Amino acid sequence: MPAAATTAAPGPATGPAYDGPRFPAGFRFGTATAAYQIEGAHDEGGRGPSIWDTFSHTPGRTLGGATGDTACDHYHRYPEDIALLRDLGVDSYRFSFSWSRLLPQGTGPVNPEGLDFYDRLLDELLAAGIAPAVTLYHWDLPQALEDRGGWRVRSTAEAFADYAALAAERFGDRVERWITLNEPYCSAFVGYAEGRHAPGAREGRGALAAAHHLLVGHGLAVRALRAAGSREVGITLNLDRIHAASPSAEDQAALLRAETLHNDVWTEPLLSGRYPAHEHETWSGQADGPWRRPGDLELISEPLDFVGINFYRPITVKAAPHRAADPEQRTAVDIGVTEIDPYGTRHTTMGWPVVPAAFTELLVGLHTRYPDLPPVWITENGSAEADEVAADGRVHDQERVSYLDAHMRAVTDALARGVDVRGYFVWSLLDNFEWARGYDQRFGIVRVDYDTLTRTPKDSYRWFRNLIAAHRAAPDTTS
Ligand code: FCB
């Protein structure tokens, strides 16, 4: 299907004088998406299936049986989406390659139509003056690799490195910034322990092995990208700002276990070259499995050019009985912790509390704990809201504007406290397939009508465009 001209006019960038957040000169702005959430064309152009095709087509796995078969049809409509980005004025666009569009079986024969698609996308972005930031893995493992064990097995990490090498050789001349993995927490623990995401497994050791192999795959990919001459290489983590429900010894111990599961399992190997200090009490010794090999920590802790942080909301934890009494029967997320929600603030339609100060605390905490922290990029931040199209045909998403405004100010607070943050990407450019939550959760600054696939820029799009224009005209010179 050819790309139809269905984009509604975004309207002029007029309005009252700018009084939004201000960033230092050189700070960069962008929006983010991911392949399975927007591309569609699931069985076109030689693409092979991924675990998200299998999962979303399994009854009961996603809300209302939603799939990414069509999603936003970005595969066909990407010129229109790039026009929206150009009009927005972003410096950069973060998106992901679909591994199984490039390598339908995960390894082996390359799909020339997949290469052509990303060639066109990159070329059009560059022609629009937008620097591509590419995520290699945003959760869509080729199904062929899952059939051979998925992230539970080391050969998947090796296949990932080969895919990274292929991508760097073919596209490295046009990609400014490479992100190896998006949120490995979700891949390992939501996918292989909670089972809420693909591949829908509920395991203990399997999920811990997956976490390790994701990190090994990251390290191998860093080396492959650098060997091909890439200069800006990093990883995106969804680190959590975690509060304890109380100062009691039980809740403080629960906090340590939650910190281990959510944060330290990633930051310690990546940034300190060691395994997390509290992994034994968290997983009863199971994390230290035979999948760990000598030399892995050196590989995983290859220096990074930047760390990507995705932030949405804080969490609060409290001690709770394990779901399985026998440690051997526990999934990797069954760590004797439950989440409570003491936040008396507004919540988004995801049910997430809006607490911008937690964003500052997270960034400052990371910077304090890791003095040699590489530069930080906010690779995702945004909110899902109950958007409606008003009588004037527009989406007046004031809640999203407030969310973005407050969270960007939280980033400027972190900058003022010495955290080296270089850029910020809004999640997301478009409303899209929100994984197990299907299409009900709208994160876009551009509305997508899923019947017609028409794109309509929301008020938040205009707000962001004004912010970028104001930043270009007069960056903050006070810091
Ligand atoms: C993050 C994911 C992204 C999107 C947002 C809302 O965890 O990286 O794909 O689903 O949440």
GROMACS .gro file of C-alpha atoms and ligand atoms in nm:
model
  490
    1MET     CA    1   0.000   0.000   0.000
    2PRO     CA    2   0.148   0.339  -0.092
    3ALA     CA    3   0.185   0.601   0.178
    4ALA     CA    4  -0.131   0.810   0.169
    5ALA     CA    5  -0.125   1.177   0.258
    6THR     CA    6  -0.329   1.139   0.574
    7THR     CA    7  -0.141   1.374   0.803
    8ALA     CA    8  -0.354   1.652   0.944
    9ALA     CA    9  -0.186   1.993   0.942
   10PRO     CA   10  -0.012   2.054   1.274
   11GLY     CA   11  -0.105   2.422   1.286
   12PRO     CA   12   0.116   2.725   1.337
   13ALA     CA   13   0.370   2.747   1.619
   14THR     CA   14   0.214   3.054   1.774
   15GLY     CA   15   0.103   3.124   2.128
   16PRO     CA   16   0.216   3.304   2.442
   17ALA     CA   17   0.583   3.376   2.514
   18TYR     CA   18   0.783   3.065   2.599
   19ASP     CA   19   0.796   2.981   2.970
   20GLY     CA   20   0.880   2.611   2.955
   21PRO     CA   21   1.189   2.425   3.073
   22ARG     CA   22   1.525   2.557   2.952
   23PHE     CA   23   1.825   2.346   2.861
   24PRO     CA   24   2.191   2.429   2.805
   25ALA     CA   25   2.330   2.493   2.458
   26GLY     CA   26   2.402   2.170   2.274
   27PHE     CA   27   2.128   1.974   2.452
   28ARG     CA   28   1.948   1.758   2.196
   29PHE     CA   29   1.583   1.664   2.154
   30GLY     CA   30   1.412   1.375   1.987
   31THR     CA   31   1.128   1.128   1.991
   32ALA     CA   32   1.143   0.750   2.026
   33THR     CA   33   0.961   0.448   1.881
   34ALA     CA   34   1.026   0.074   1.842
   35ALA     CA   35   0.989  -0.150   1.538
   36TYR     CA   36   0.723  -0.394   1.656
   37GLN     CA   37   0.514  -0.115   1.805
   38ILE     CA   38   0.484   0.088   1.484
   39GLU     CA   39   0.600  -0.091   1.168
   40GLY     CA   40   0.324  -0.342   1.096
   41ALA     CA   41   0.388  -0.529   0.767
   42HIS     CA   42   0.457  -0.831   0.983
   43ASP     CA   43   0.462  -1.074   0.693
   44GLU     CA   44   0.574  -0.842   0.415
   45GLY     CA   45   0.909  -0.768   0.262
   46GLY     CA   46   1.062  -1.100   0.362
   47ARG     CA   47   1.036  -1.040   0.738
   48GLY     CA   48   1.056  -1.347   0.961
   49PRO     CA   49   0.842  -1.386   1.275
   50SER     CA   50   0.958  -1.262   1.613
   51ILE     CA   51   0.854  -1.373   1.960
   52TRP     CA   52   0.609  -1.083   1.969
   53ASP     CA   53   0.427  -1.217   1.662
   54THR     CA   54   0.392  -1.554   1.829
   55PHE     CA   55   0.297  -1.409   2.165
   56SER     CA   56   0.042  -1.157   2.038
   57HIS     CA   57  -0.121  -1.424   1.822
   58THR     CA   58  -0.161  -1.653   2.124
   59PRO     CA   59  -0.512  -1.609   2.268
   60GLY     CA   60  -0.522  -1.431   2.602
   61ARG     CA   61  -0.176  -1.278   2.590
   62THR     CA   62  -0.259  -0.921   2.487
   63LEU     CA   63  -0.552  -0.696   2.565
   64GLY     CA   64  -0.834  -0.781   2.326
   65GLY     CA   65  -0.600  -1.002   2.123
   66ALA     CA   66  -0.417  -0.697   1.983
   67THR     CA   67  -0.121  -0.769   1.755
   68GLY     CA   68   0.143  -0.564   1.576
   69ASP     CA   69   0.035  -0.701   1.236
   70THR     CA   70  -0.052  -0.352   1.112
   71ALA     CA   71   0.032  -0.130   1.410
   72CYS     CA   72   0.083   0.224   1.271
   73ASP     CA   73   0.173   0.089   0.926
   74HIS     CA   74   0.498   0.285   0.955
   75TYR     CA   75   0.658   0.037   0.713
   76HIS     CA   76   0.454   0.201   0.438
   77ARG     CA   77   0.392   0.544   0.590
   78TYR     CA   78   0.743   0.629   0.708
   79PRO     CA   79   0.776   0.931   0.471
   80GLU     CA   80   0.477   1.088   0.641
   81ASP     CA   81   0.622   1.015   0.984
   82ILE     CA   82   0.956   1.166   0.887
   83ALA     CA   83   0.771   1.476   0.764
   84LEU     CA   84   0.614   1.503   1.111
   85LEU     CA   85   0.957   1.475   1.271
   86ARG     CA   86   1.098   1.739   1.038
   87ASP     CA   87   0.818   1.978   1.118
   88LEU     CA   88   0.866   1.910   1.489
   89GLY     CA   89   1.227   2.018   1.453
   90VAL     CA   90   1.391   1.733   1.643
   91ASP     CA   91   1.766   1.683   1.631
   92SER     CA   92   1.741   1.306   1.648
   93TYR     CA   93   1.497   1.017   1.612
   94ARG     CA   94   1.532   0.697   1.812
   95PHE     CA   95   1.383   0.387   1.651
   96SER     CA   96   1.469   0.018   1.642
   97PHE     CA   97   1.563  -0.227   1.374
   98SER     CA   98   1.352  -0.539   1.354
   99TRP     CA   99   1.612  -0.816   1.379
  100SER     CA  100   1.388  -1.061   1.194
  101ARG     CA  101   1.330  -0.811   0.912
  102LEU     CA  102   1.705  -0.809   0.852
  103LEU     CA  103   1.775  -1.172   0.939
  104PRO     CA  104   1.446  -1.364   0.916
  105GLN     CA  105   1.591  -1.663   1.099
  106GLY     CA  106   1.799  -1.457   1.340
  107THR     CA  107   2.119  -1.587   1.183
  108GLY     CA  108   2.212  -1.691   0.830
  109PRO     CA  109   2.063  -1.542   0.515
  110VAL     CA  110   2.015  -1.166   0.509
  111ASN     CA  111   1.685  -1.027   0.379
  112PRO     CA  112   1.764  -0.773   0.103
  113GLU     CA  113   1.423  -0.607   0.132
  114GLY     CA  114   1.488  -0.548   0.502
  115LEU     CA  115   1.820  -0.386   0.420
  116ASP     CA  116   1.648  -0.168   0.161
  117PHE     CA  117   1.377  -0.059   0.403
  118TYR     CA  118   1.621   0.066   0.665
  119ASP     CA  119   1.840   0.221   0.394
  120ARG     CA  120   1.542   0.428   0.280
  121LEU     CA  121   1.443   0.520   0.635
  122LEU     CA  122   1.795   0.632   0.726
  123ASP     CA  123   1.844   0.823   0.401
  124GLU     CA  124   1.516   1.010   0.441
  125LEU     CA  125   1.593   1.096   0.802
  126LEU     CA  126   1.931   1.237   0.703
  127ALA     CA  127   1.772   1.429   0.416
  128ALA     CA  128   1.538   1.583   0.675
  129GLY     CA  129   1.837   1.683   0.890
  130ILE     CA  130   1.756   1.430   1.165
  131ALA     CA  131   2.030   1.218   1.324
  132PRO     CA  132   1.930   0.849   1.355
  133ALA     CA  133   1.968   0.681   1.696
  134VAL     CA  134   1.915   0.310   1.642
  135THR     CA  135   1.820   0.049   1.899
  136LEU     CA  136   1.930  -0.295   1.783
  137TYR     CA  137   1.707  -0.490   2.017
  138HIS     CA  138   1.372  -0.362   2.138
  139TRP     CA  139   1.233  -0.699   2.258
  140ASP     CA  140   1.152  -0.863   1.923
  141LEU     CA  141   1.373  -1.172   1.921
  142PRO     CA  142   1.350  -1.373   1.600
  143GLN     CA  143   1.123  -1.669   1.677
  144ALA     CA  144   1.377  -1.906   1.520
  145LEU     CA  145   1.621  -1.815   1.798
  146GLU     CA  146   1.359  -1.856   2.071
  147ASP     CA  147   1.295  -2.202   1.930
  148ARG     CA  148   1.660  -2.280   2.004
  149GLY     CA  149   1.642  -2.155   2.365
  150GLY     CA  150   1.614  -1.779   2.324
  151TRP     CA  151   1.807  -1.566   2.570
  152ARG     CA  152   1.845  -1.865   2.800
  153VAL     CA  153   2.130  -1.984   2.578
  154ARG     CA  154   2.461  -1.824   2.494
  155SER     CA  155   2.432  -1.881   2.121
  156THR     CA  156   2.162  -1.610   2.112
  157ALA     CA  157   2.414  -1.358   2.249
  158GLU     CA  158   2.658  -1.465   1.976
  159ALA     CA  159   2.388  -1.433   1.709
  160PHE     CA  160   2.313  -1.085   1.843
  161ALA     CA  161   2.678  -0.986   1.796
  162ASP     CA  162   2.670  -1.108   1.434
  163TYR     CA  163   2.352  -0.908   1.374
  164ALA     CA  164   2.517  -0.599   1.531
  165ALA     CA  165   2.818  -0.642   1.301
  166LEU     CA  166   2.594  -0.669   0.996
  167ALA     CA  167   2.398  -0.359   1.099
  168ALA     CA  168   2.714  -0.157   1.167
  169GLU     CA  169   2.872  -0.252   0.834
  170ARG     CA  170   2.564  -0.172   0.631
  171PHE     CA  171   2.427   0.131   0.816
  172GLY     CA  172   2.714   0.259   1.032
  173ASP     CA  173   2.789   0.546   0.795
  174ARG     CA  174   2.446   0.695   0.868
  175VAL     CA  175   2.369   0.604   1.230
  176GLU     CA  176   2.485   0.862   1.483
  177ARG     CA  177   2.414   0.661   1.796
  178TRP     CA  178   2.374   0.289   1.861
  179ILE     CA  179   2.177   0.146   2.151
  180THR     CA  180   2.244  -0.224   2.189
  181LEU     CA  181   1.950  -0.328   2.408
  182ASN     CA  182   1.633  -0.157   2.524
  183GLU     CA  183   1.542  -0.232   2.886
  184PRO     CA  184   1.697  -0.576   2.931
  185TYR     CA  185   1.503  -0.590   3.261
  186CYS     CA  186   1.184  -0.634   3.063
  187SER     CA  187   1.336  -0.884   2.819
  188ALA     CA  188   1.470  -1.103   3.097
  189PHE     CA  189   1.226  -1.064   3.381
  190VAL     CA  190   0.895  -0.955   3.228
  191GLY     CA  191   0.950  -1.198   2.937
  192TYR     CA  192   1.104  -1.503   3.106
  193ALA     CA  193   0.991  -1.471   3.474
  194GLU     CA  194   0.663  -1.279   3.496
  195GLY     CA  195   0.548  -1.407   3.160
  196ARG     CA  196   0.357  -1.086   3.089
  197HIS     CA  197   0.567  -1.022   2.776
  198ALA     CA  198   0.697  -1.248   2.501
  199PRO     CA  199   0.799  -1.524   2.515
  200GLY     CA  200   0.563  -1.557   2.813
  201ALA     CA  201   0.782  -1.785   3.028
  202ARG     CA  202   0.772  -1.809   3.408
  203GLU     CA  203   1.112  -1.929   3.511
  204GLY     CA  204   1.377  -1.891   3.778
  205ARG     CA  205   1.714  -2.001   3.642
  206GLY     CA  206   1.601  -1.953   3.281
  207ALA     CA  207   1.529  -1.585   3.346
  208LEU     CA  208   1.855  -1.535   3.535
  209ALA     CA  209   2.045  -1.698   3.250
  210ALA     CA  210   1.856  -1.470   3.008
  211ALA     CA  211   1.963  -1.163   3.207
  212HIS     CA  212   2.324  -1.274   3.185
  213HIS     CA  213   2.312  -1.361   2.816
  214LEU     CA  214   2.152  -1.025   2.737
  215LEU     CA  215   2.450  -0.858   2.904
  216VAL     CA  216   2.695  -1.086   2.723
  217GLY     CA  217   2.518  -1.009   2.396
  218HIS     CA  218   2.547  -0.639   2.476
  219GLY     CA  219   2.922  -0.667   2.540
  220LEU     CA  220   2.981  -0.866   2.221
  221ALA     CA  221   2.772  -0.615   2.025
  222VAL     CA  222   2.969  -0.321   2.169
  223ARG     CA  223   3.288  -0.482   2.042
  224ALA     CA  224   3.135  -0.557   1.701
  225LEU     CA  225   3.004  -0.201   1.664
  226ARG     CA  226   3.337  -0.050   1.763
  227ALA     CA  227   3.526  -0.287   1.530
  228ALA     CA  228   3.311  -0.149   1.248
  229GLY     CA  229   3.406   0.208   1.343
  230SER     CA  230   3.097   0.315   1.541
  231ARG     CA  231   3.174   0.590   1.789
  232GLU     CA  232   2.859   0.646   1.994
  233VAL     CA  233   2.765   0.314   2.152
  234GLY     CA  234   2.549   0.264   2.459
  235ILE     CA  235   2.263   0.072   2.619
  236THR     CA  236   1.919   0.178   2.743
  237LEU     CA  237   1.812   0.077   3.094
  238ASN     CA  238   1.484   0.127   3.276
  239LEU     CA  239   1.640   0.182   3.614
  240ASP     CA  240   1.389   0.232   3.890
  241ARG     CA  241   1.375   0.490   4.165
  242ILE     CA  242   1.259   0.257   4.442
  243HIS     CA  243   1.125   0.367   4.779
  244ALA     CA  244   1.075   0.135   5.078
  245ALA     CA  245   0.729   0.123   5.233
  246SER     CA  246   0.878   0.178   5.580
  247PRO     CA  247   1.209   0.196   5.769
  248SER     CA  248   1.147  -0.152   5.917
  249ALA     CA  249   1.428  -0.404   5.877
  250GLU     CA  250   1.201  -0.626   5.666
  251ASP     CA  251   1.111  -0.349   5.423
  252GLN     CA  252   1.470  -0.229   5.402
  253ALA     CA  253   1.578  -0.585   5.316
  254ALA     CA  254   1.300  -0.599   5.058
  255LEU     CA  255   1.433  -0.271   4.914
  256LEU     CA  256   1.780  -0.424   4.873
  257ARG     CA  257   1.637  -0.724   4.690
  258ALA     CA  258   1.427  -0.501   4.466
  259GLU     CA  259   1.731  -0.281   4.394
  260THR     CA  260   1.918  -0.596   4.298
  261LEU     CA  261   1.646  -0.721   4.064
  262HIS     CA  262   1.562  -0.390   3.898
  263ASN     CA  263   1.888  -0.198   3.900
  264ASP     CA  264   2.206  -0.362   4.028
  265VAL     CA  265   2.181  -0.668   3.807
  266TRP     CA  266   2.246  -0.428   3.517
  267THR     CA  267   2.445  -0.137   3.658
  268GLU     CA  268   2.695  -0.338   3.859
  269PRO     CA  269   2.827  -0.559   3.573
  270LEU     CA  270   2.800  -0.278   3.315
  271LEU     CA  271   2.948   0.007   3.517
  272SER     CA  272   3.157  -0.164   3.787
  273GLY     CA  273   3.252  -0.494   3.627
  274ARG     CA  274   3.111  -0.702   3.912
  275TYR     CA  275   2.800  -0.901   3.991
  276PRO     CA  276   2.547  -0.741   4.231
  277ALA     CA  277   2.641  -0.759   4.598
  278HIS     CA  278   2.302  -0.885   4.718
  279GLU     CA  279   2.226  -1.144   4.453
  280HIS     CA  280   2.259  -1.435   4.695
  281GLU     CA  281   1.989  -1.317   4.934
  282THR     CA  282   1.776  -1.214   4.638
  283TRP     CA  283   1.787  -1.543   4.446
  284SER     CA  284   1.912  -1.798   4.699
  285GLY     CA  285   2.234  -1.849   4.505
  286GLN     CA  286   2.063  -1.927   4.174
  287ALA     CA  287   2.203  -1.628   3.986
  288ASP     CA  288   2.552  -1.768   4.004
  289GLY     CA  289   2.482  -2.039   3.746
  290PRO     CA  290   2.696  -2.223   3.493
  291TRP     CA  291   2.607  -1.969   3.227
  292ARG     CA  292   2.868  -1.736   3.380
  293ARG     CA  293   3.208  -1.778   3.220
  294PRO     CA  294   3.550  -1.636   3.300
  295GLY     CA  295   3.600  -1.313   3.110
  296ASP     CA  296   3.229  -1.228   3.093
  297LEU     CA  297   3.254  -0.934   3.331
  298GLU     CA  298   3.534  -0.775   3.126
  299LEU     CA  299   3.318  -0.814   2.819
  300ILE     CA  300   3.003  -0.676   2.982
  301SER     CA  301   3.188  -0.377   3.129
  302GLU     CA  302   3.337  -0.256   2.800
  303PRO     CA  303   3.340   0.123   2.841
  304LEU     CA  304   3.029   0.292   2.704
  305ASP     CA  305   2.997   0.624   2.526
  306PHE     CA  306   2.664   0.691   2.695
  307VAL     CA  307   2.396   0.533   2.911
  308GLY     CA  308   2.033   0.564   2.802
  309ILE     CA  309   1.775   0.597   3.077
  310ASN     CA  310   1.402   0.537   3.035
  311PHE     CA  311   1.188   0.679   3.313
  312TYR     CA  312   0.814   0.679   3.370
  313ARG     CA  313   0.734   0.649   3.743
  314PRO     CA  314   0.883   0.545   4.078
  315ILE     CA  315   0.788   0.230   4.269
  316THR     CA  316   0.751   0.151   4.639
  317VAL     CA  317   0.821  -0.194   4.777
  318LYS     CA  318   0.729  -0.383   5.090
  319ALA     CA  319   0.836  -0.721   5.226
  320ALA     CA  320   0.592  -1.003   5.143
  321PRO     CA  321   0.593  -1.382   5.156
  322HIS     CA  322   0.741  -1.557   4.853
  323ARG     CA  323   0.477  -1.699   4.624
  324ALA     CA  324   0.661  -2.033   4.623
  325ALA     CA  325   0.803  -2.151   4.956
  326ASP     CA  326   1.065  -2.370   4.785
  327PRO     CA  327   1.343  -2.155   4.630
  328GLU     CA  328   1.373  -2.409   4.348
  329GLN     CA  329   1.014  -2.339   4.246
  330ARG     CA  330   1.043  -1.961   4.243
  331THR     CA  331   1.043  -1.747   3.933
  332ALA     CA  332   1.319  -1.486   3.923
  333VAL     CA  333   1.073  -1.210   4.019
  334ASP     CA  334   0.950  -1.401   4.326
  335ILE     CA  335   1.190  -1.227   4.564
  336GLY     CA  336   0.968  -1.174   4.868
  337VAL     CA  337   0.862  -0.825   4.767
  338THR     CA  338   0.534  -0.666   4.679
  339GLU     CA  339   0.472  -0.323   4.526
  340ILE     CA  340   0.239  -0.077   4.695
  341ASP     CA  341   0.123   0.260   4.568
  342PRO     CA  342   0.138   0.529   4.835
  343TYR     CA  343   0.159   0.813   4.580
  344GLY     CA  344  -0.125   1.052   4.633
  345THR     CA  345  -0.068   1.208   4.294
  346ARG     CA  346  -0.235   1.191   3.957
  347HIS     CA  347  -0.194   0.856   3.777
  348THR     CA  348  -0.173   0.807   3.401
  349THR     CA  349  -0.398   0.559   3.220
  350MET     CA  350  -0.122   0.300   3.268
  351GLY     CA  351  -0.198   0.338   3.641
  352TRP     CA  352   0.144   0.495   3.692
  353PRO     CA  353   0.184   0.772   3.951
  354VAL     CA  354   0.316   1.106   3.825
  355VAL     CA  355   0.616   1.189   4.047
  356PRO     CA  356   0.869   1.401   3.858
  357ALA     CA  357   1.097   1.455   4.160
  358ALA     CA  358   1.169   1.080   4.152
  359PHE     CA  359   1.326   1.131   3.808
  360THR     CA  360   1.573   1.383   3.949
  361GLU     CA  361   1.644   1.152   4.244
  362LEU     CA  362   1.713   0.861   4.010
  363LEU     CA  363   1.955   1.059   3.794
  364VAL     CA  364   2.136   1.219   4.086
  365GLY     CA  365   2.154   0.884   4.267
  366LEU     CA  366   2.309   0.715   3.965
  367HIS     CA  367   2.564   0.994   3.922
  368THR     CA  368   2.654   0.978   4.292
  369ARG     CA  369   2.693   0.603   4.296
  370TYR     CA  370   2.894   0.583   3.973
  371PRO     CA  371   3.131   0.882   3.961
  372ASP     CA  372   3.266   0.767   3.622
  373LEU     CA  373   2.919   0.740   3.475
  374PRO     CA  374   2.928   0.809   3.101
  375PRO     CA  375   2.705   1.087   2.965
  376VAL     CA  376   2.334   1.015   3.010
  377TRP     CA  377   2.066   1.033   2.743
  378ILE     CA  378   1.702   1.016   2.838
  379THR     CA  379   1.598   0.767   2.574
  380GLU     CA  380   1.231   0.750   2.681
  381ASN     CA  381   0.993   0.952   2.893
  382GLY     CA  382   0.627   1.021   2.836
  383SER     CA  383   0.274   0.942   2.945
  384ALA     CA  384  -0.034   0.752   2.833
  385GLU     CA  385  -0.348   0.959   2.861
  386ALA     CA  386  -0.719   0.932   2.784
  387ASP     CA  387  -0.693   1.146   2.471
  388GLU     CA  388  -1.000   1.252   2.284
  389VAL     CA  389  -1.050   1.429   1.955
  390ALA     CA  390  -1.229   1.757   2.033
  391ALA     CA  391  -1.492   1.926   1.821
  392ASP     CA  392  -1.219   2.135   1.660
  393GLY     CA  393  -1.054   1.814   1.538
  394ARG     CA  394  -0.761   1.855   1.773
  395VAL     CA  395  -0.638   1.659   2.074
  396HIS     CA  396  -0.599   1.893   2.370
  397ASP     CA  397  -0.377   1.664   2.577
  398GLN     CA  398  -0.300   1.904   2.858
  399GLU     CA  399  -0.218   1.618   3.100
  400ARG     CA  400   0.059   1.499   2.868
  401VAL     CA  401   0.193   1.852   2.830
  402SER     CA  402   0.201   1.885   3.212
  403TYR     CA  403   0.373   1.550   3.246
  404LEU     CA  404   0.639   1.635   2.988
  405ASP     CA  405   0.691   1.984   3.125
  406ALA     CA  406   0.737   1.858   3.481
  407HIS     CA  407   0.968   1.572   3.381
  408MET     CA  408   1.183   1.793   3.162
  409ARG     CA  409   1.215   2.034   3.453
  410ALA     CA  410   1.319   1.732   3.663
  411VAL     CA  411   1.596   1.671   3.408
  412THR     CA  412   1.709   2.033   3.431
  413ASP     CA  413   1.719   1.992   3.812
  414ALA     CA  414   1.948   1.692   3.765
  415LEU     CA  415   2.166   1.895   3.528
  416ALA     CA  416   2.190   2.168   3.791
  417ARG     CA  417   2.306   1.905   4.039
  418GLY     CA  418   2.590   1.795   3.814
  419VAL     CA  419   2.445   1.505   3.614
  420ASP     CA  420   2.579   1.509   3.259
  421VAL     CA  421   2.254   1.466   3.062
  422ARG     CA  422   2.298   1.530   2.690
  423GLY     CA  423   1.958   1.471   2.535
  424TYR     CA  424   1.593   1.380   2.583
  425PHE     CA  425   1.363   1.165   2.367
  426VAL     CA  426   0.987   1.175   2.418
  427TRP     CA  427   0.811   0.840   2.419
  428SER     CA  428   0.651   0.838   2.174
  429LEU     CA  429   0.618   1.006   1.836
  430LEU     CA  430   0.302   0.807   1.762
  431ASP     CA  431   0.031   0.627   1.953
  432ASN     CA  432   0.127   0.264   1.903
  433PHE     CA  433   0.105  -0.101   2.008
  434GLU     CA  434   0.169  -0.087   2.381
  435TRP     CA  435   0.274  -0.453   2.415
  436ALA     CA  436   0.040  -0.660   2.635
  437ARG     CA  437  -0.175  -0.348   2.686
  438GLY     CA  438  -0.257  -0.336   2.316
  439TYR     CA  439  -0.384  -0.013   2.159
  440ASP     CA  440  -0.574   0.130   2.457
  441GLN     CA  441  -0.271   0.310   2.596
  442ARG     CA  442  -0.189   0.619   2.392
  443PHE     CA  443   0.162   0.754   2.447
  444GLY     CA  444   0.198   0.952   2.123
  445ILE     CA  445   0.239   1.323   2.075
  446VAL     CA  446   0.076   1.239   1.742
  447ARG     CA  447  -0.259   1.061   1.750
  448VAL     CA  448  -0.308   0.758   1.529
  449ASP     CA  449  -0.661   0.670   1.424
  450TYR     CA  450  -0.634   0.292   1.398
  451ASP     CA  451  -0.924   0.267   1.150
  452THR     CA  452  -0.783   0.511   0.896
  453LEU     CA  453  -0.421   0.532   1.017
  454THR     CA  454  -0.451   0.909   0.998
  455ARG     CA  455  -0.192   1.094   1.204
  456THR     CA  456  -0.307   1.403   1.399
  457PRO     CA  457  -0.049   1.604   1.594
  458LYS     CA  458  -0.171   1.667   1.948
  459ASP     CA  459  -0.125   1.984   2.154
  460SER     CA  460   0.179   1.816   2.314
  461TYR     CA  461   0.340   1.800   1.969
  462ARG     CA  462   0.295   2.175   1.929
  463TRP     CA  463   0.420   2.230   2.284
  464PHE     CA  464   0.733   2.024   2.213
  465ARG     CA  465   0.789   2.206   1.884
  466ASN     CA  466   0.775   2.539   2.067
  467LEU     CA  467   1.018   2.410   2.329
  468ILE     CA  468   1.268   2.301   2.064
  469ALA     CA  469   1.235   2.629   1.875
  470ALA     CA  470   1.277   2.832   2.196
  471HIS     CA  471   1.582   2.624   2.289
  472ARG     CA  472   1.742   2.687   1.950
  473ALA     CA  473   1.671   3.058   1.973
  474ALA     CA  474   1.789   3.104   2.330
  475PRO     CA  475   1.950   2.814   2.518
  476ASP     CA  476   1.994   2.841   2.892
  477THR     CA  477   2.323   3.017   2.964
  478THR     CA  478   2.285   3.030   3.342
  479SER     CA  479   2.449   2.693   3.417
  480FCB     C1  480   0.899   0.111   2.786
  480FCB     C2  481   0.926   0.048   2.652
  480FCB     C3  482   0.855   0.116   2.538
  480FCB     C4  483   0.714   0.157   2.574
  480FCB     C5  484   0.715   0.235   2.704
  480FCB     C6  485   0.580   0.285   2.747
  480FCB     O1  486   0.917   0.015   2.886
  480FCB     O2  487   1.064   0.051   2.625
  480FCB     O3  488   0.858   0.028   2.427
  480FCB     O4  489   0.632   0.048   2.578
  480FCB     O5  490   0.769   0.156   2.806
   0.00000   0.00000   0.00000
